[in-house]
Amino acid sequence: MRLEGLPMKNVTKIISPAKVNLVLAVGEKQENGFHEVQTIMHSLALHDTLSMRRFDDEGSGEGLQVMLKCESSFTIDPLLIKAEENIAYKAVVELAKALGRTQDETIEMVLSKVIPAEAGLGGGSSNAAAALVGAATLWGIGVEDERVQEVASRLGADVSFFLKGGCARLSGKGDVFEAQLEPRSGFVLLVRPDAGVSTGKAYAAFDDAPVLPAAEYLSSLAGLNAAADVPLYNNLEKAACSVTPVVAEVLEWGRAAAGKENVVLCGSGSAVCCIFDNYQAACEASVEAHKHEWWTRVTSFSPLGAAIVEAL
């Protein structure tokens, strides 16, 4: 589609942050096929960037047209999927349907990615949330609009979290907001081997030999009010290591570098989160991790979710 000559309405730039599950407590598989999950997520300063522009195309008779270009940093593998299969693209289309928009218009999107896929860092879900934030802004509605929230919930369990960001405790499939926790400070070293973990395969391995959290432990999560007080926990670790064995090597390395109590698998993996009190220590550990030819990134905890940083 040629956009030259079409009246451009506005431009929006949104940050799309990564996340880490400080707690991921997966329960038994339910009849609906999903697992009951108790989780505490925290957003990170590491983020993708999404730029969006809206063009009027009045009279074309084509309705909504979405154009998505995805650019990946040289440090991560490119996304080799069609634009219409990208969850950010789907987010815009689904929100338009929910709003009943029939205008002839084009939404142009440029997604710049630095968050690796199959790492447990929530990059895709965050991109979807950013697309919802951007589209809602371009279309003049608030992110708190129930239609935005409903679309987020349909798109994926983590998408709703990224509309809020910071630190939150969630239940259900990981999409039911329970409480906001005070965000924490500190520096994070993310380490990912040159192999991903399929979330579906990790959950299948978990179902083969489930390691369920104790009821007392789950009850204790409700008493936590600050992210700094959350003891790290992830009962998908064994399953992820069985799917991608090198993850066990990264976990062992991380615990030696940062201490066992400061290391947790990111979601279903394959990235590992190592928490440090100071930036220098995190950077020194990053240098050591590079010697294993692992992807690394030093970042920090953030109070933000998908958020607009520029709007014209």
JSON list of C-alpha atoms in Angstrom, two decimals, residues 42-134:
[
{"chain": "A", "resi": 42, "resn": "HIS", "atom": "CA", "xyz": [7.99, -7.52, 37.77]},
{"chain": "A", "resi": 43, "resn": "SER", "atom": "CA", "xyz": [8.66, -5.40, 34.71]},
{"chain": "A", "resi": 44, "resn": "LEU", "atom": "CA", "xyz": [12.21, -4.59, 33.67]},
{"chain": "A", "resi": 45, "resn": "ALA", "atom": "CA", "xyz": [13.91, -1.56, 32.13]},
{"chain": "A", "resi": 46, "resn": "LEU", "atom": "CA", "xyz": [14.92, -3.70, 29.12]},
{"chain": "A", "resi": 47, "resn": "HIS", "atom": "CA", "xyz": [12.36, -2.95, 26.42]},
{"chain": "A", "resi": 48, "resn": "ASP", "atom": "CA", "xyz": [11.39, -3.20, 22.78]},
{"chain": "A", "resi": 49, "resn": "THR", "atom": "CA", "xyz": [10.10, -0.04, 21.09]},
{"chain": "A", "resi": 50, "resn": "LEU", "atom": "CA", "xyz": [6.95, 0.28, 19.00]},
{"chain": "A", "resi": 51, "resn": "SER", "atom": "CA", "xyz": [6.25, 3.27, 16.77]},
{"chain": "A", "resi": 52, "resn": "MET", "atom": "CA", "xyz": [2.74, 3.72, 15.35]},
{"chain": "A", "resi": 53, "resn": "ARG", "atom": "CA", "xyz": [1.25, 6.14, 12.82]},
{"chain": "A", "resi": 54, "resn": "ARG", "atom": "CA", "xyz": [-2.35, 6.52, 11.69]},
{"chain": "A", "resi": 55, "resn": "PHE", "atom": "CA", "xyz": [-3.29, 7.61, 8.17]},
{"chain": "A", "resi": 56, "resn": "ASP", "atom": "CA", "xyz": [-6.75, 8.56, 6.92]},
{"chain": "A", "resi": 57, "resn": "ASP", "atom": "CA", "xyz": [-7.70, 6.60, 3.82]},
{"chain": "A", "resi": 58, "resn": "GLU", "atom": "CA", "xyz": [-11.23, 7.90, 3.46]},
{"chain": "A", "resi": 59, "resn": "GLY", "atom": "CA", "xyz": [-13.07, 6.58, 0.44]},
{"chain": "A", "resi": 60, "resn": "SER", "atom": "CA", "xyz": [-10.86, 3.58, -0.22]},
{"chain": "A", "resi": 61, "resn": "GLY", "atom": "CA", "xyz": [-13.54, 1.16, 0.97]},
{"chain": "A", "resi": 62, "resn": "GLU", "atom": "CA", "xyz": [-10.88, -1.11, 2.46]},
{"chain": "A", "resi": 63, "resn": "GLY", "atom": "CA", "xyz": [-11.59, -0.45, 6.13]},
{"chain": "A", "resi": 64, "resn": "LEU", "atom": "CA", "xyz": [-8.69, -0.94, 8.54]},
{"chain": "A", "resi": 65, "resn": "GLN", "atom": "CA", "xyz": [-5.32, -1.80, 7.03]},
{"chain": "A", "resi": 66, "resn": "VAL", "atom": "CA", "xyz": [-2.40, -2.68, 9.32]},
{"chain": "A", "resi": 67, "resn": "MET", "atom": "CA", "xyz": [1.22, -2.55, 8.20]},
{"chain": "A", "resi": 68, "resn": "LEU", "atom": "CA", "xyz": [3.89, -3.99, 10.49]},
{"chain": "A", "resi": 69, "resn": "LYS", "atom": "CA", "xyz": [7.65, -3.92, 10.03]},
{"chain": "A", "resi": 70, "resn": "CYS", "atom": "CA", "xyz": [9.73, -5.80, 12.59]},
{"chain": "A", "resi": 71, "resn": "GLU", "atom": "CA", "xyz": [13.41, -4.96, 13.15]},
{"chain": "A", "resi": 72, "resn": "SER", "atom": "CA", "xyz": [15.55, -7.11, 15.45]},
{"chain": "A", "resi": 73, "resn": "SER", "atom": "CA", "xyz": [18.77, -6.13, 17.18]},
{"chain": "A", "resi": 74, "resn": "PHE", "atom": "CA", "xyz": [21.84, -7.92, 15.84]},
{"chain": "A", "resi": 75, "resn": "THR", "atom": "CA", "xyz": [22.21, -9.56, 19.28]},
{"chain": "A", "resi": 76, "resn": "ILE", "atom": "CA", "xyz": [19.03, -11.64, 18.92]},
{"chain": "A", "resi": 77, "resn": "ASP", "atom": "CA", "xyz": [17.51, -13.85, 16.24]},
{"chain": "A", "resi": 78, "resn": "PRO", "atom": "CA", "xyz": [15.01, -12.14, 13.91]},
{"chain": "A", "resi": 79, "resn": "LEU", "atom": "CA", "xyz": [11.33, -13.03, 14.10]},
{"chain": "A", "resi": 80, "resn": "LEU", "atom": "CA", "xyz": [10.69, -15.21, 11.07]},
{"chain": "A", "resi": 81, "resn": "ILE", "atom": "CA", "xyz": [6.91, -14.95, 11.01]},
{"chain": "A", "resi": 82, "resn": "LYS", "atom": "CA", "xyz": [4.46, -13.15, 8.76]},
{"chain": "A", "resi": 83, "resn": "ALA", "atom": "CA", "xyz": [3.33, -9.72, 9.95]},
{"chain": "A", "resi": 84, "resn": "GLU", "atom": "CA", "xyz": [-0.29, -10.84, 10.33]},
{"chain": "A", "resi": 85, "resn": "GLU", "atom": "CA", "xyz": [0.85, -13.67, 12.64]},
{"chain": "A", "resi": 86, "resn": "ASN", "atom": "CA", "xyz": [2.58, -11.24, 15.01]},
{"chain": "A", "resi": 87, "resn": "ILE", "atom": "CA", "xyz": [0.63, -10.73, 18.23]},
{"chain": "A", "resi": 88, "resn": "ALA", "atom": "CA", "xyz": [1.10, -6.94, 18.03]},
{"chain": "A", "resi": 89, "resn": "TYR", "atom": "CA", "xyz": [-0.62, -6.94, 14.63]},
{"chain": "A", "resi": 90, "resn": "LYS", "atom": "CA", "xyz": [-3.42, -9.11, 16.01]},
{"chain": "A", "resi": 91, "resn": "ALA", "atom": "CA", "xyz": [-3.85, -6.75, 18.97]},
{"chain": "A", "resi": 92, "resn": "VAL", "atom": "CA", "xyz": [-4.67, -3.80, 16.71]},
{"chain": "A", "resi": 93, "resn": "VAL", "atom": "CA", "xyz": [-7.09, -5.85, 14.59]},
{"chain": "A", "resi": 94, "resn": "GLU", "atom": "CA", "xyz": [-8.86, -7.29, 17.63]},
{"chain": "A", "resi": 95, "resn": "LEU", "atom": "CA", "xyz": [-9.22, -3.92, 19.32]},
{"chain": "A", "resi": 96, "resn": "ALA", "atom": "CA", "xyz": [-10.69, -2.42, 16.16]},
{"chain": "A", "resi": 97, "resn": "LYS", "atom": "CA", "xyz": [-13.27, -5.22, 16.12]},
{"chain": "A", "resi": 98, "resn": "ALA", "atom": "CA", "xyz": [-14.07, -4.68, 19.81]},
{"chain": "A", "resi": 99, "resn": "LEU", "atom": "CA", "xyz": [-14.59, -0.96, 19.17]},
{"chain": "A", "resi": 100, "resn": "GLY", "atom": "CA", "xyz": [-16.65, -1.55, 16.05]},
{"chain": "A", "resi": 101, "resn": "ARG", "atom": "CA", "xyz": [-14.36, 0.64, 13.94]},
{"chain": "A", "resi": 102, "resn": "THR", "atom": "CA", "xyz": [-15.20, 0.57, 10.23]},
{"chain": "A", "resi": 103, "resn": "GLN", "atom": "CA", "xyz": [-13.23, 3.64, 9.10]},
{"chain": "A", "resi": 104, "resn": "ASP", "atom": "CA", "xyz": [-10.98, 3.50, 6.06]},
{"chain": "A", "resi": 105, "resn": "GLU", "atom": "CA", "xyz": [-7.61, 3.98, 7.73]},
{"chain": "A", "resi": 106, "resn": "THR", "atom": "CA", "xyz": [-4.11, 2.58, 7.87]},
{"chain": "A", "resi": 107, "resn": "ILE", "atom": "CA", "xyz": [-2.11, 1.89, 11.03]},
{"chain": "A", "resi": 108, "resn": "GLU", "atom": "CA", "xyz": [1.61, 1.70, 10.29]},
{"chain": "A", "resi": 109, "resn": "MET", "atom": "CA", "xyz": [3.73, -0.02, 12.96]},
{"chain": "A", "resi": 110, "resn": "VAL", "atom": "CA", "xyz": [7.51, -0.38, 13.32]},
{"chain": "A", "resi": 111, "resn": "LEU", "atom": "CA", "xyz": [8.57, -2.79, 16.05]},
{"chain": "A", "resi": 112, "resn": "SER", "atom": "CA", "xyz": [12.22, -2.61, 17.14]},
{"chain": "A", "resi": 113, "resn": "LYS", "atom": "CA", "xyz": [13.09, -5.73, 19.15]},
{"chain": "A", "resi": 114, "resn": "VAL", "atom": "CA", "xyz": [15.88, -6.35, 21.64]},
{"chain": "A", "resi": 115, "resn": "ILE", "atom": "CA", "xyz": [14.02, -8.89, 23.83]},
{"chain": "A", "resi": 116, "resn": "PRO", "atom": "CA", "xyz": [14.80, -12.44, 22.64]},
{"chain": "A", "resi": 117, "resn": "ALA", "atom": "CA", "xyz": [12.04, -14.94, 21.90]},
{"chain": "A", "resi": 118, "resn": "GLU", "atom": "CA", "xyz": [11.50, -18.20, 23.82]},
{"chain": "A", "resi": 119, "resn": "ALA", "atom": "CA", "xyz": [13.30, -16.69, 26.80]},
{"chain": "A", "resi": 120, "resn": "GLY", "atom": "CA", "xyz": [10.45, -16.34, 29.31]},
{"chain": "A", "resi": 121, "resn": "LEU", "atom": "CA", "xyz": [10.78, -12.55, 29.25]},
{"chain": "A", "resi": 122, "resn": "GLY", "atom": "CA", "xyz": [7.30, -11.88, 27.86]},
{"chain": "A", "resi": 123, "resn": "GLY", "atom": "CA", "xyz": [8.42, -9.99, 24.77]},
{"chain": "A", "resi": 124, "resn": "GLY", "atom": "CA", "xyz": [5.47, -10.99, 22.59]},
{"chain": "A", "resi": 125, "resn": "SER", "atom": "CA", "xyz": [2.87, -10.27, 25.26]},
{"chain": "A", "resi": 126, "resn": "SER", "atom": "CA", "xyz": [4.52, -6.94, 25.98]},
{"chain": "A", "resi": 127, "resn": "ASN", "atom": "CA", "xyz": [4.44, -6.06, 22.28]},
{"chain": "A", "resi": 128, "resn": "ALA", "atom": "CA", "xyz": [0.72, -6.82, 22.22]},
{"chain": "A", "resi": 129, "resn": "ALA", "atom": "CA", "xyz": [0.15, -4.56, 25.23]},
{"chain": "A", "resi": 130, "resn": "ALA", "atom": "CA", "xyz": [2.17, -1.79, 23.58]},
{"chain": "A", "resi": 131, "resn": "ALA", "atom": "CA", "xyz": [0.10, -2.13, 20.41]},
{"chain": "A", "resi": 132, "resn": "LEU", "atom": "CA", "xyz": [-3.10, -1.85, 22.47]},
{"chain": "A", "resi": 133, "resn": "VAL", "atom": "CA", "xyz": [-1.79, 1.25, 24.26]},
{"chain": "A", "resi": 134, "resn": "GLY", "atom": "CA", "xyz": [-0.78, 2.82, 20.96]}
]
